[in-house]
Coordinates of C-alpha atoms and ligand atoms in Angstrom, one line a residue:
M1 CA 0.0 0.0 0.0
S2 CA 1.2 3.6 -0.7
A3 CA 2.1 5.8 2.3
L4 CA -0.9 6.9 4.2
P5 CA -1.6 10.7 4.6
T6 CA -0.6 12.3 7.8
V7 CA -3.2 13.8 10.0
C8 CA -3.4 16.6 12.6
I9 CA -6.2 16.2 15.2
I10 CA -7.2 19.5 16.9
G11 CA -8.3 18.8 20.4
A12 CA -8.4 15.9 22.9
G13 CA -11.9 16.2 24.4
S14 CA -14.1 13.2 24.1
S15 CA -14.2 13.6 20.3
G16 CA -10.4 14.1 19.8
I17 CA -9.5 11.1 22.0
A18 CA -11.9 8.9 20.1
G19 CA -10.3 10.2 16.9
A20 CA -6.8 9.5 18.1
K21 CA -7.7 6.0 19.3
V22 CA -9.4 5.1 16.1
L23 CA -6.7 6.5 13.8
A24 CA -4.1 4.6 15.8
E25 CA -6.1 1.4 15.4
H26 CA -6.3 1.9 11.6
V27 CA -2.5 2.8 11.6
V28 CA -3.2 6.2 10.1
P29 CA -0.2 8.5 11.1
F30 CA -1.3 11.4 13.2
D31 CA -0.5 14.1 15.8
C32 CA -3.1 15.2 18.3
F33 CA -2.7 18.7 19.8
E34 CA -4.5 19.7 23.0
V35 CA -4.3 23.2 24.4
S36 CA -5.0 22.0 27.9
D37 CA -2.8 19.9 30.1
E38 CA -5.4 17.1 30.3
V39 CA -8.0 15.3 28.2
G40 CA -11.8 15.6 28.7
G41 CA -12.4 19.1 27.3
N42 CA -15.8 20.2 28.5
W43 CA -15.9 17.4 31.1
A44 CA -12.8 18.6 32.9
F45 CA -14.5 21.0 35.4
G46 CA -12.3 24.1 35.8
N47 CA -10.2 23.0 32.8
A48 CA -7.0 25.1 32.6
N49 CA -8.0 25.9 29.0
G50 CA -10.8 28.2 30.3
M51 CA -13.2 26.6 27.8
S52 CA -15.1 24.1 29.9
S53 CA -18.8 25.1 30.5
A54 CA -19.2 22.5 33.2
Y55 CA -20.5 23.7 36.6
R56 CA -19.7 22.1 39.9
S57 CA -23.0 20.1 40.1
L58 CA -23.1 19.0 36.4
H59 CA -24.3 15.5 35.7
I60 CA -24.7 14.0 32.3
N61 CA -28.2 14.1 30.9
T62 CA -27.6 11.4 28.3
S63 CA -27.4 8.1 30.1
R64 CA -24.2 6.3 30.8
E65 CA -25.0 3.4 28.4
R66 CA -25.7 5.9 25.6
M67 CA -22.6 7.8 26.2
E68 CA -20.0 5.1 26.4
Y69 CA -17.7 4.3 23.4
S70 CA -18.6 1.0 21.6
D71 CA -15.6 -1.0 23.0
F72 CA -15.1 0.6 26.4
P73 CA -18.2 0.3 28.7
M74 CA -18.5 2.5 31.8
P75 CA -18.5 0.5 35.0
K76 CA -22.0 -1.0 35.5
D77 CA -22.1 0.2 39.1
W78 CA -21.8 3.9 38.0
P79 CA -25.0 5.9 38.2
D80 CA -27.0 6.2 35.0
F81 CA -26.6 10.0 35.0
C82 CA -23.1 10.4 36.5
H83 CA -21.4 13.4 37.9
H84 CA -18.9 15.2 35.6
A85 CA -16.0 13.9 37.8
L86 CA -16.7 10.3 36.8
I87 CA -17.1 11.2 33.1
K88 CA -13.7 12.9 33.2
Q89 CA -12.3 9.8 34.9
Y90 CA -13.9 7.7 32.1
F91 CA -12.1 9.6 29.4
N92 CA -8.8 9.4 31.3
D93 CA -9.3 5.6 31.7
Y94 CA -10.1 5.4 27.9
V95 CA -6.8 7.0 26.8
D96 CA -4.8 4.9 29.3
H97 CA -6.6 1.6 28.4
F98 CA -5.9 2.1 24.7
G99 CA -2.4 3.6 25.2
I100 CA -3.0 6.8 23.4
R101 CA -2.0 9.4 26.1
D102 CA 1.6 9.5 24.7
R103 CA 0.1 10.2 21.2
I104 CA -1.4 13.5 22.5
T105 CA 0.7 16.6 22.7
F106 CA -0.6 18.6 25.7
S107 CA -0.4 22.3 26.5
T108 CA -0.1 23.0 22.8
A109 CA -2.7 25.0 20.9
V110 CA -3.2 24.9 17.1
K111 CA -3.1 28.6 16.4
R112 CA -3.5 28.5 12.7
A113 CA -4.3 25.8 10.1
A114 CA -3.8 27.1 6.6
R115 CA -4.2 25.1 3.4
G116 CA -1.5 25.7 0.9
P117 CA -1.9 25.7 -2.9
D118 CA -0.8 22.0 -3.0
G119 CA -3.6 21.2 -0.5
V120 CA -1.2 20.5 2.3
W121 CA -2.1 22.0 5.7
E122 CA 0.5 24.3 7.4
V123 CA -0.3 24.0 11.1
A124 CA 1.1 26.7 13.4
L125 CA 1.4 25.7 17.0
S126 CA 1.5 27.8 20.2
T127 CA 5.1 26.5 20.6
G128 CA 6.1 28.6 17.6
E129 CA 6.6 25.5 15.5
T130 CA 4.9 25.0 12.1
R131 CA 4.2 21.4 10.9
R132 CA 2.7 20.1 7.6
Y133 CA -0.1 17.6 7.4
D134 CA -2.1 16.0 4.6
A135 CA -5.3 16.2 6.5
V136 CA -6.9 18.0 9.5
V137 CA -9.4 16.4 11.9
V138 CA -11.3 19.2 13.8
A139 CA -12.4 18.2 17.3
N140 CA -12.2 21.6 19.0
G141 CA -15.8 21.3 20.5
H142 CA -18.7 23.7 20.0
H143 CA -19.9 24.4 23.5
W144 CA -17.2 26.8 24.8
D145 CA -17.7 30.2 22.9
P146 CA -20.7 31.8 24.6
R147 CA -23.5 33.3 22.5
W148 CA -25.0 36.3 24.3
P149 CA -28.4 37.7 23.2
E150 CA -28.1 39.2 19.7
P151 CA -28.8 42.1 19.7
A152 CA -28.4 42.9 23.4
F153 CA -31.7 43.8 25.1
P154 CA -32.4 47.6 25.3
G155 CA -30.8 49.0 28.4
A156 CA -28.4 46.1 28.9
D157 CA -25.4 48.5 28.7
T158 CA -26.7 50.5 31.7
F159 CA -28.3 47.7 33.8
A160 CA -27.2 48.1 37.4
G161 CA -27.1 44.3 38.1
R162 CA -24.6 41.7 37.0
Q163 CA -25.1 40.0 33.6
M164 CA -23.3 36.7 33.0
H165 CA -23.4 33.7 30.6
S166 CA -24.0 30.2 31.7
H167 CA -20.5 29.3 30.4
D168 CA -19.2 31.2 33.5
Y169 CA -21.6 29.7 36.0
V170 CA -19.8 27.6 38.6
D171 CA -22.1 27.1 41.6
T172 CA -24.5 29.0 43.9
Q173 CA -21.8 31.0 45.7
G174 CA -22.7 34.7 45.4
F175 CA -26.3 34.0 44.6
E176 CA -27.5 33.7 48.2
G177 CA -30.4 36.0 49.0
K178 CA -30.2 37.5 45.5
K179 CA -32.9 38.2 42.9
V180 CA -32.0 36.3 39.8
V181 CA -33.4 36.1 36.2
V182 CA -32.3 33.0 34.2
L183 CA -32.9 33.3 30.5
G184 CA -33.5 30.3 28.2
M185 CA -35.3 27.0 28.1
G186 CA -32.4 24.7 27.2
N187 CA -30.6 22.4 29.6
S188 CA -28.3 25.0 31.0
A189 CA -31.2 27.2 32.0
M190 CA -33.0 24.3 33.7
D191 CA -30.0 23.2 35.7
I192 CA -29.1 26.7 36.8
A193 CA -32.6 27.9 37.6
V194 CA -33.2 24.8 39.7
E195 CA -29.9 25.1 41.5
V196 CA -29.8 28.8 42.2
S197 CA -33.4 28.8 43.4
L198 CA -32.3 26.8 46.4
V199 CA -30.4 29.8 47.7
T200 CA -31.8 32.9 46.1
E201 CA -34.5 35.3 47.4
R202 CA -36.3 34.9 44.1
T203 CA -35.5 33.1 40.8
L204 CA -37.3 34.0 37.6
L205 CA -37.1 31.9 34.5
A206 CA -37.6 33.9 31.3
A207 CA -38.1 32.3 27.9
R208 CA -39.0 33.4 24.4
R209 CA -40.2 30.0 23.6
G210 CA -41.7 27.1 25.5
A211 CA -40.0 23.6 25.7
W212 CA -41.3 20.2 26.4
I213 CA -39.7 18.9 29.6
I214 CA -38.5 15.4 29.3
P215 CA -37.8 13.5 32.6
N216 CA -34.5 11.5 32.9
Y217 CA -36.5 8.3 33.3
L218 CA -39.6 6.9 31.6
F219 CA -41.1 3.6 32.6
G220 CA -38.2 3.1 35.0
K221 CA -35.5 3.3 32.3
P222 CA -33.4 6.3 31.2
S223 CA -35.6 8.1 28.7
D224 CA -32.9 8.0 26.0
Q225 CA -33.0 4.2 26.2
L226 CA -36.6 3.9 24.9
P227 CA -36.5 1.3 22.2
V228 CA -35.9 2.8 18.7
N229 CA -36.3 1.2 15.4
P230 CA -34.8 3.4 12.6
R231 CA -36.8 1.4 10.1
I232 CA -40.0 2.9 11.5
P233 CA -40.6 6.3 9.9
F234 CA -39.3 9.1 12.2
S235 CA -42.6 11.0 12.1
L236 CA -44.4 8.0 13.6
R237 CA -41.9 7.5 16.3
Q238 CA -41.9 11.3 17.0
R239 CA -45.6 11.4 17.3
W240 CA -45.5 8.5 19.7
V241 CA -42.9 10.1 22.0
H242 CA -44.8 13.4 21.9
E243 CA -48.0 11.8 23.0
L244 CA -46.1 9.9 25.7
V245 CA -44.5 13.1 27.1
K246 CA -47.8 15.0 26.8
R247 CA -49.7 12.4 28.8
V248 CA -47.0 11.4 31.3
V249 CA -45.5 14.9 32.1
G250 CA -48.2 17.2 30.8
S251 CA -48.0 20.5 29.0
P252 CA -45.5 23.0 30.5
A253 CA -48.3 25.6 30.2
A254 CA -50.1 23.7 33.0
F255 CA -47.2 24.8 35.3
G256 CA -47.3 28.4 34.0
L257 CA -44.4 28.0 31.6
P258 CA -44.8 29.0 28.0
E259 CA -46.8 26.6 25.8
P260 CA -44.3 25.1 23.3
D261 CA -44.9 26.1 19.7
H262 CA -43.8 22.7 18.5
I263 CA -44.0 19.0 19.3
V264 CA -41.4 16.9 21.0
G265 CA -38.5 16.2 18.7
Q266 CA -38.8 19.6 16.9
A267 CA -36.4 21.2 19.4
H268 CA -33.3 19.9 21.1
P269 CA -34.5 18.1 24.1
T270 CA -34.8 19.9 27.5
I271 CA -34.2 17.2 30.1
S272 CA -35.0 17.9 33.8
N273 CA -36.3 15.9 36.7
Y274 CA -36.6 19.0 38.8
I275 CA -37.7 22.2 37.0
L276 CA -41.4 21.5 37.1
A277 CA -41.3 20.7 40.8
R278 CA -39.5 24.0 41.5
V279 CA -42.0 25.9 39.4
A280 CA -44.9 24.0 41.2
H281 CA -43.3 25.0 44.6
G282 CA -43.2 28.7 43.4
E283 CA -39.5 28.7 43.8
V284 CA -38.9 29.3 40.1
V285 CA -41.3 31.9 38.6
P286 CA -41.9 31.6 34.9
K287 CA -41.7 34.8 32.8
P288 CA -41.8 35.5 29.0
N289 CA -38.8 36.9 27.3
I290 CA -36.9 39.9 28.6
A291 CA -38.0 43.1 26.8
A292 CA -35.6 45.7 28.3
F293 CA -33.6 46.7 31.3
E294 CA -34.3 49.9 33.2
D295 CA -31.7 50.7 35.9
S296 CA -31.9 47.6 38.1
S297 CA -35.3 46.5 36.8
V298 CA -36.1 44.0 34.2
R299 CA -39.2 44.5 32.0
F300 CA -40.6 41.4 30.4
A301 CA -42.5 41.0 27.1
D302 CA -45.9 40.9 28.9
G303 CA -45.2 44.3 30.4
S304 CA -44.5 43.0 33.9
V305 CA -41.5 44.5 35.7
E306 CA -39.3 43.0 38.3
E307 CA -37.4 45.5 40.4
D308 CA -34.0 45.2 42.1
V309 CA -32.7 42.3 40.0
D310 CA -29.2 41.4 41.1
V311 CA -28.1 39.0 38.4
V312 CA -29.2 37.9 34.9
V313 CA -27.8 34.6 33.7
Y314 CA -28.0 34.2 30.0
C315 CA -28.3 30.5 29.1
T316 CA -28.5 31.4 25.5
G317 CA -26.2 28.8 24.0
Y318 CA -22.9 28.7 22.1
K319 CA -21.3 29.8 18.9
V320 CA -19.5 27.4 16.6
T321 CA -16.1 28.8 16.0
F322 CA -12.8 27.7 14.5
P323 CA -10.3 30.4 15.5
F324 CA -7.5 28.6 13.6
F325 CA -9.1 28.6 10.1
D326 CA -9.2 31.5 7.7
E327 CA -12.9 32.5 7.9
D328 CA -13.2 32.6 4.2
L329 CA -12.2 29.0 3.9
I330 CA -14.1 27.5 6.8
S331 CA -16.5 29.1 9.3
A332 CA -20.0 28.7 10.6
P333 CA -21.9 31.9 10.5
D334 CA -25.0 31.6 12.7
N335 CA -23.7 28.1 13.7
D336 CA -24.3 26.8 10.2
L337 CA -21.5 24.8 8.4
P338 CA -23.0 22.5 5.8
L339 CA -21.1 19.2 5.7
Y340 CA -21.8 15.8 4.2
R341 CA -23.3 13.7 7.0
R342 CA -21.7 16.2 9.5
V343 CA -18.1 15.0 8.7
F344 CA -17.0 15.8 5.1
H345 CA -16.6 19.3 3.8
P346 CA -18.0 19.5 0.3
E347 CA -15.2 21.8 -1.1
V348 CA -12.2 21.0 1.1
D349 CA -11.4 17.4 0.6
N350 CA -8.9 17.0 3.4
V351 CA -10.6 18.4 6.5
F352 CA -13.0 16.3 8.6
F353 CA -15.1 17.1 11.6
L354 CA -15.8 15.0 14.7
S355 CA -19.0 15.7 16.8
L356 CA -19.9 18.9 15.0
L357 CA -23.5 17.9 15.5
Q358 CA -26.3 18.1 18.1
P359 CA -27.6 14.7 18.6
L360 CA -30.9 13.6 20.2
G361 CA -28.7 11.3 22.3
A362 CA -25.0 11.4 23.3
T363 CA -22.1 12.6 21.2
M364 CA -19.3 10.2 22.1
P365 CA -20.3 7.0 20.1
L366 CA -21.1 9.3 17.2
A367 CA -17.6 10.8 17.3
E368 CA -16.1 7.3 17.5
A369 CA -18.2 6.1 14.5
Q370 CA -17.2 9.2 12.5
A371 CA -13.6 8.6 13.3
H372 CA -13.8 5.1 11.8
W373 CA -15.4 6.6 8.8
V374 CA -12.6 9.1 8.3
A375 CA -9.9 6.5 8.9
R376 CA -11.4 4.2 6.3
F377 CA -11.6 7.1 3.9
L378 CA -8.0 8.1 4.4
R379 CA -7.0 4.4 3.9
G380 CA -8.8 4.3 0.6
E381 CA -11.3 1.7 2.0
Y382 CA -14.3 4.1 1.7
Q383 CA -15.0 6.3 -1.3
L384 CA -17.4 9.2 -1.2
P385 CA -20.4 9.3 -3.6
P386 CA -19.8 11.5 -6.7
P387 CA -19.8 15.2 -5.8
A388 CA -23.2 15.9 -7.3
D389 CA -24.7 13.1 -5.1
V390 CA -22.9 14.5 -2.0
R391 CA -24.4 17.9 -2.7
A392 CA -27.9 16.5 -3.3
D393 CA -27.7 14.5 -0.1
M394 CA -26.5 17.5 1.9
E395 CA -29.3 19.6 0.5
R396 CA -31.9 17.0 1.2
E397 CA -30.7 16.4 4.8
R398 CA -30.5 20.2 5.5
A399 CA -33.9 20.8 4.0
R400 CA -35.3 18.0 6.2
M401 CA -33.7 19.3 9.3
F402 CA -34.7 22.9 8.9
K403 CA -38.2 21.9 8.1
R404 CA -38.5 19.7 11.2
Y405 CA -36.9 22.0 13.8
V406 CA -37.9 25.3 15.2
T407 CA -35.9 28.1 13.6
S408 CA -33.0 28.8 16.0
K409 CA -29.2 29.0 15.9
R410 CA -29.3 26.0 18.2
H411 CA -30.9 23.9 15.4
T412 CA -28.3 23.9 12.6
M413 CA -26.8 20.5 12.9
Q414 CA -29.3 18.2 14.6
V415 CA -29.1 14.4 14.1
D416 CA -31.0 11.5 15.6
F417 CA -28.6 9.2 17.4
D418 CA -29.8 5.8 16.1
D419 CA -30.8 6.9 12.7
Y420 CA -27.4 8.6 12.2
L421 CA -25.5 5.5 13.1
F422 CA -27.7 3.3 11.0
E423 CA -27.3 5.6 7.9
L424 CA -23.5 5.8 8.6
R425 CA -23.1 2.0 8.6
R426 CA -25.1 1.8 5.4
E427 CA -23.1 4.5 3.7
L428 CA -19.9 2.8 4.8
R429 CA -20.9 -0.4 3.1
R430 CA -21.8 1.5 -0.1
G431 CA -18.6 3.5 -0.1
G432 CA -16.7 0.3 0.6
D433 CA -18.0 -1.1 -2.6
R434 CA -17.2 2.0 -4.5
A435 CA -13.6 1.9 -3.1
R436 CA -13.2 -1.7 -4.1
R437 CA -14.3 -0.9 -7.6
S438 CA -11.8 1.9 -7.9
G439 CA -8.9 -0.3 -6.6
F440 CA -8.7 1.3 -3.1
A441 CA -7.1 4.5 -4.4
L442 CA -6.1 7.0 -1.7
P443 CA -8.3 10.1 -2.0
V444 CA -5.9 12.2 0.0
P445 CA -2.3 11.6 -1.2
A446 CA 0.5 11.6 1.3
R447 CA 2.2 14.8 0.2
A448 CA 3.2 16.6 3.4
A449 CA 6.1 14.4 4.4
A450 CA 7.3 14.1 0.8
S451 CA 7.4 17.8 0.4
V452 CA 9.3 18.3 3.6
D453 CA 11.8 15.7 2.5
A454 CA 12.1 17.4 -0.9
A455 CA 12.7 20.8 0.8
A456 CA 15.3 19.2 3.1
A457 CA 17.2 17.5 0.2
Ligands
LIG1 C1 -23.0 22.0 30.3 C2 -22.9 21.0 29.2 C3 -23.4 19.7 29.4 C4 -23.4 18.8 28.4 N1 -23.9 17.5 28.7 C5 -23.9 16.6 27.7 C6 -24.3 15.2 28.0 O1 -24.9 14.9 29.0 N2 -24.2 14.3 27.0 C7 -23.7 14.6 25.8 O2 -23.5 13.7 24.9 N3 -23.2 15.9 25.5 C8 -23.3 16.8 26.4 N4 -22.8 18.1 26.2 C9 -22.2 18.4 24.8 C10 -20.7 18.4 24.9 O3 -20.3 19.2 23.8 C11 -20.1 17.0 24.7 O4 -20.4 16.2 25.8 C12 -18.6 16.9 24.6 O5 -17.9 17.7 25.5 C13 -18.1 17.2 23.2 O6 -16.7 16.8 23.1 P1 -15.7 17.5 22.1 O7 -14.4 16.7 22.3 O8 -16.3 17.5 20.8 O9 -15.6 19.0 22.6 P2 -14.9 19.5 24.0 O10 -15.3 18.7 25.1 O11 -15.3 21.0 24.0 O12 -13.4 19.3 23.8 C14 -12.7 20.1 22.8 C15 -11.2 20.0 23.1 O13 -10.4 20.6 22.1 C16 -9.4 21.4 22.7 N5 -9.1 22.5 21.8 C17 -10.0 23.5 21.4 N6 -9.4 24.3 20.5 C18 -8.1 23.9 20.4 C19 -6.9 24.3 19.7 N7 -7.0 25.4 18.9 N8 -5.8 23.7 19.8 C20 -5.7 22.6 20.6 N9 -6.8 22.1 21.3 C21 -7.9 22.8 21.2 C22 -10.0 21.9 24.0 O14 -9.0 22.3 24.9 C23 -10.8 20.7 24.4 O15 -10.0 19.8 25.2 C24 -22.8 19.1 27.2 C25 -22.4 20.4 26.9 C26 -22.4 21.3 27.9 C27 -22.0 22.7 27.6
LIG2 N1 -27.0 18.4 32.3 C1 -26.6 18.4 31.1 O1 -26.1 17.4 30.6 C2 -26.5 19.7 30.3 C3 -26.6 20.9 30.9 C4 -26.5 22.1 30.2 C5 -26.3 22.0 28.8 N2 -26.2 20.8 28.2 C6 -26.0 20.7 26.8 O2 -25.2 21.8 26.3 C7 -25.6 22.3 25.1 C8 -26.0 23.8 25.2 O3 -27.2 23.9 26.0 P1 -27.6 25.4 26.5 O4 -28.9 25.2 27.3 O5 -26.5 26.1 27.1 O6 -27.9 26.1 25.1 P2 -29.1 25.9 24.0 O7 -29.5 24.5 24.0 O8 -28.6 26.4 22.7 O9 -30.3 26.7 24.5 C9 -30.3 28.1 24.4 C10 -31.6 28.7 24.9 O10 -31.6 30.1 24.9 C11 -32.6 30.6 24.2 N3 -32.2 31.9 23.5 C12 -31.1 32.0 22.7 N4 -30.9 33.3 22.4 C13 -31.9 34.0 23.0 C14 -32.3 35.4 23.0 N5 -31.6 36.3 22.3 N6 -33.4 35.7 23.7 C15 -34.1 34.8 24.4 N7 -33.8 33.5 24.4 C16 -32.7 33.1 23.7 C17 -33.0 29.6 23.2 O11 -34.3 29.8 22.7 P3 -34.7 29.3 21.2 O12 -35.0 27.9 21.3 O13 -35.9 30.2 20.9 O14 -33.6 29.6 20.3 C18 -32.8 28.3 24.1 O15 -34.0 28.2 24.9 C19 -26.8 21.4 24.7 O16 -26.3 20.3 23.9 C20 -27.3 20.9 26.0 O17 -28.0 19.6 25.9 C21 -26.4 19.6 28.9

């Protein structure tokens, strides 16, 4: 076989370590750079990289069995919805078990990745060194760059209280006896509203849109482990789950929260065992969206005014950013970066993305499956469909997603866990046949090392 292309993996969070482990298994040469001094990314609470959005009390909301990699189960005696400390331990155990810790270069950021005219990537590191690679695997995460309300609410610049983003929320310290407005209806807003309400004088939960609240358990099983058959049309499964949640949990409107303008599955799931109870106890007070700030008061969209507000916590989500790429080449304005099956860039044939998606389900097994896909592509064992088919597939998938989901910057890369894996396996088989027919040609030639050798000669 010809020499395989060399790969630079950016990041050693749960996606990057899966990428490193899988490329090592497929004997694809790679370097993996991690800006932090440890693995785990978001799950390393207080991560020295300053990028983790984990708070002290964070627990996973996708169940342990959904989250584990295919060949490395979490211990069966761990809780279904573990604390972040166990999740970080799991990632550390994973890299040690598969012997890939030595393959990661820690405390080293990729500052810039620029694609030369020959297609080879010039990767500039925080150490001052520049290295050349045939391919780049992006695993830098997409839940670390806070998205503040756009545009800011009127009066935000003169509001007397504190405004913060959920990214910077650590614990309830400093919230004792305060009046707090939490904005959003995603999982950050639920966790933070519930938690701060235990110590505040008053907690208000403001939202511009309602959300169905899905409990962690249904029928005594983690709700993300309800049986799924990807062969049954999604719309039927969705209607079934919607009816289930409506009947078992009830409409959020019954608790005074906004009525959702969609059915279950048309928005990223909001999972909480506690929020409805805190609302029912009057400890979290529902409000519509913030309309404006006036001195220390917050005026809401229904005209009601809350005076003497101390803190506003914006749980308004995150931006997808790649600080190391030239924006003209690769960027995600409004979180939108169209990719073939969330992995392959339609124009740049030697860049690949891990976990640049929002699954209904956990991300780790998807990153692992994507890494196998990339490895087989780089080894010539999988061939993409013809470009026109790739384009058509992307457009079909995007149209389907945007039609299904509520319009929001949080719904630009949604996938359904089981369906995604099912389709990926099917596509791998098809692409395997195509590769065989073309004699397993390498789609990304190994040029980087050769050109370095030539320059040195
Ligand atoms: C509060 C919160 C809770 C969540 N809960 C769940 C959950 O229960 N289940 C679930 O499946 N998902 C959850 N998620 C989604 C989360 O994104 C994934 O769990 C997971 O962290 C994704 O892993 P990742 O490796 O893609 O990204 P990250 O965990 O963000 O890791 C990215 C890594 O890349 C490194 N990096 C970034 N830029 C560079 C660079 N330029 N050079 C070198 N290294 C770089 C970072 O230091 C980091 O280590 C949650 C997200 C948040 C914010
Ligand atoms: N326990 C856990 O495991 C846990 C905890 C926290 C987060 N997470 C995960 O982390 C990721 C990010 O979650 P997140 O909750 O931080 O963000 P998110 O899912 O993007 O939710 C953002 C929320 O803010 C609202 N919003 C955005 N801009 C707004 C504006 N200008 N005005 C009013 N409302 C606005 C959104 O409303 P619209 O829908 O109208 O856009 C949405 O309700 C998700 O994958 C989530 O599952 C997991």
